[in-house]
Amino acid sequence: MKYTVMMPAAGSGQRMGAGYNKLFLRLNDKPILAHTLTVFEGDPACEGIILAVKADERDEIQTMLEQFSITKVTAMVDGGGERQNSVAACIQAYDGNGIVLVHDAARPFIRRSVINELVKVAAEHGAAIAGVRAKDTMKVASAGVVEETVDRNILWIIQTPQAFRYALLQEASAEAEAEGFLGTDESMLVERLGHPVRIVESTYDNVKMTTQEDLVFGEILLKSSR
């Protein structure tokens, strides 16, 4: 089943300590962004990729696309101050009515099998998100004092992609904007509509490249996949 990817790529390297967009940092001599785009470039089910970028990075990203033979980027829109704003710009640039995925540009290790299952479940139920089960003991604490130990069997660590019927995501995004609501992910916006969101089990190696330690782990993953 076909889908389009919306990918916010207008972040900074603040938590990475890079001083510039972390997506330009290299894993095995290839930018993180190029690794992520390559996953979708190689998936026959992917019809296109919409990138939300910083205006002053547009030329550098275009050069990257050409260097690594990325041909499925159909649009580059101006990213906003928040992730939600960037995704909203991607939503506006989409001219179809199919299944759309929102994916973190800094998650280059998503597996195609997970993508395919997300698309299938979203087509049937409207909304599906990737996640992994919590492995550690989870506690609720306030001011450094434990208040409750939570049953980890009902807890999930949420990742991307997050997949939706386009009309549902567009409605959720528009309502959030109208009400001045800022969510932490697209699923949260859809949940506000009262629409159920299904979880598709992902893999623990679908890590987001956020810190220097993540880069080390990413290099190990690349070496192990050769």
Short mmCIF file of N, CA and C in Angstrom, two decimals, residues 84 87-88 91 100 102 126-127 162-183 185-197:
data_model
loop_
_atom_site.label_atom_id
_atom_site.label_comp_id
_atom_site.label_asym_id
_atom_site.label_seq_id
_atom_site.Cartn_x
_atom_site.Cartn_y
_atom_site.Cartn_z
N GLN A 84 5.57 20.73 15.59
CA GLN A 84 4.17 20.70 15.16
C GLN A 84 3.93 21.69 14.02
N VAL A 87 5.33 20.14 10.81
CA VAL A 87 4.44 19.10 10.27
C VAL A 87 3.21 19.73 9.64
N ALA A 88 2.69 20.79 10.25
CA ALA A 88 1.53 21.49 9.68
C ALA A 88 1.86 22.04 8.29
N ILE A 91 1.70 19.17 5.92
CA ILE A 91 0.31 18.81 5.68
C ILE A 91 -0.29 19.72 4.61
N VAL A 100 -0.48 8.98 5.19
CA VAL A 100 0.74 9.79 5.36
C VAL A 100 1.44 9.36 6.64
N VAL A 102 4.43 10.52 9.47
CA VAL A 102 5.30 11.55 10.02
C VAL A 102 6.48 10.83 10.66
N GLY A 126 -7.24 4.14 10.77
CA GLY A 126 -7.11 5.59 10.74
C GLY A 126 -5.84 6.13 11.33
N ALA A 127 -5.30 5.49 12.37
CA ALA A 127 -4.10 6.01 13.04
C ALA A 127 -3.31 4.87 13.66
N GLN A 162 4.72 7.73 12.61
CA GLN A 162 3.33 7.71 13.03
C GLN A 162 2.51 7.87 11.76
N ALA A 163 1.55 6.97 11.57
CA ALA A 163 0.84 6.88 10.30
C ALA A 163 -0.65 7.21 10.48
N PHE A 164 -1.18 7.94 9.49
CA PHE A 164 -2.58 8.39 9.59
C PHE A 164 -3.22 8.45 8.21
N ARG A 165 -4.54 8.30 8.19
CA ARG A 165 -5.27 8.75 7.02
C ARG A 165 -5.10 10.26 6.96
N TYR A 166 -4.84 10.77 5.78
CA TYR A 166 -4.53 12.20 5.66
C TYR A 166 -5.62 13.09 6.24
N ALA A 167 -6.88 12.80 5.93
CA ALA A 167 -7.98 13.65 6.38
C ALA A 167 -8.02 13.74 7.90
N LEU A 168 -7.71 12.64 8.58
CA LEU A 168 -7.71 12.62 10.04
C LEU A 168 -6.58 13.48 10.59
N LEU A 169 -5.38 13.35 10.04
CA LEU A 169 -4.25 14.14 10.51
C LEU A 169 -4.48 15.62 10.23
N GLN A 170 -5.04 15.92 9.06
CA GLN A 170 -5.29 17.32 8.71
C GLN A 170 -6.30 17.95 9.67
N GLU A 171 -7.34 17.21 10.02
CA GLU A 171 -8.34 17.71 10.96
C GLU A 171 -7.72 17.93 12.33
N ALA A 172 -6.92 16.98 12.79
CA ALA A 172 -6.29 17.09 14.11
C ALA A 172 -5.34 18.27 14.17
N SER A 173 -4.57 18.48 13.11
CA SER A 173 -3.62 19.58 13.05
C SER A 173 -4.34 20.92 13.04
N ALA A 174 -5.41 21.02 12.24
CA ALA A 174 -6.15 22.28 12.13
C ALA A 174 -6.82 22.64 13.45
N GLU A 175 -7.37 21.64 14.14
CA GLU A 175 -8.04 21.91 15.41
C GLU A 175 -7.03 22.35 16.47
N ALA A 176 -5.88 21.70 16.50
CA ALA A 176 -4.85 22.09 17.46
C ALA A 176 -4.39 23.53 17.22
N GLU A 177 -4.21 23.88 15.97
CA GLU A 177 -3.78 25.24 15.64
C GLU A 177 -4.85 26.25 16.04
N ALA A 178 -6.11 25.93 15.76
CA ALA A 178 -7.21 26.85 16.08
C ALA A 178 -7.33 27.09 17.58
N GLU A 179 -6.99 26.07 18.37
CA GLU A 179 -7.14 26.16 19.82
C GLU A 179 -5.83 26.52 20.52
N GLY A 180 -4.78 26.74 19.74
CA GLY A 180 -3.50 27.10 20.34
C GLY A 180 -2.89 25.98 21.16
N PHE A 181 -3.19 24.72 20.78
CA PHE A 181 -2.66 23.57 21.53
C PHE A 181 -1.37 23.09 20.89
N LEU A 182 -0.35 22.84 21.71
CA LEU A 182 0.93 22.34 21.23
C LEU A 182 1.17 20.97 21.84
N GLY A 183 1.20 19.95 21.00
CA GLY A 183 1.39 18.58 21.47
C GLY A 183 2.82 18.11 21.31
N ASP A 185 3.54 15.04 20.04
CA ASP A 185 3.62 14.27 18.80
C ASP A 185 2.27 14.34 18.08
N GLU A 186 2.21 13.81 16.86
CA GLU A 186 0.98 13.89 16.07
C GLU A 186 -0.11 13.01 16.65
N SER A 187 0.26 11.91 17.26
CA SER A 187 -0.72 11.03 17.90
C SER A 187 -1.51 11.80 18.95
N MET A 188 -0.84 12.65 19.69
CA MET A 188 -1.50 13.42 20.75
C MET A 188 -2.60 14.32 20.16
N LEU A 189 -2.35 14.87 18.98
CA LEU A 189 -3.35 15.72 18.33
C LEU A 189 -4.56 14.90 17.91
N VAL A 190 -4.31 13.71 17.39
CA VAL A 190 -5.40 12.83 16.97
C VAL A 190 -6.18 12.32 18.18
N GLU A 191 -5.47 12.02 19.26
CA GLU A 191 -6.13 11.56 20.49
C GLU A 191 -7.12 12.60 20.99
N ARG A 192 -6.80 13.90 20.81
CA ARG A 192 -7.68 14.97 21.27
C ARG A 192 -9.03 14.95 20.55
N LEU A 193 -9.05 14.37 19.36
CA LEU A 193 -10.31 14.26 18.61
C LEU A 193 -11.17 13.11 19.11
N GLY A 194 -10.60 12.29 19.99
CA GLY A 194 -11.31 11.12 20.48
C GLY A 194 -11.16 9.91 19.57
N HIS A 195 -10.25 10.00 18.61
CA HIS A 195 -10.03 8.89 17.68
C HIS A 195 -9.01 7.92 18.25
N PRO A 196 -9.31 6.62 18.27
CA PRO A 196 -8.35 5.64 18.81
C PRO A 196 -7.10 5.54 17.96
N VAL A 197 -5.97 5.38 18.63
CA VAL A 197 -4.68 5.25 17.95
C VAL A 197 -4.10 3.88 18.28
#
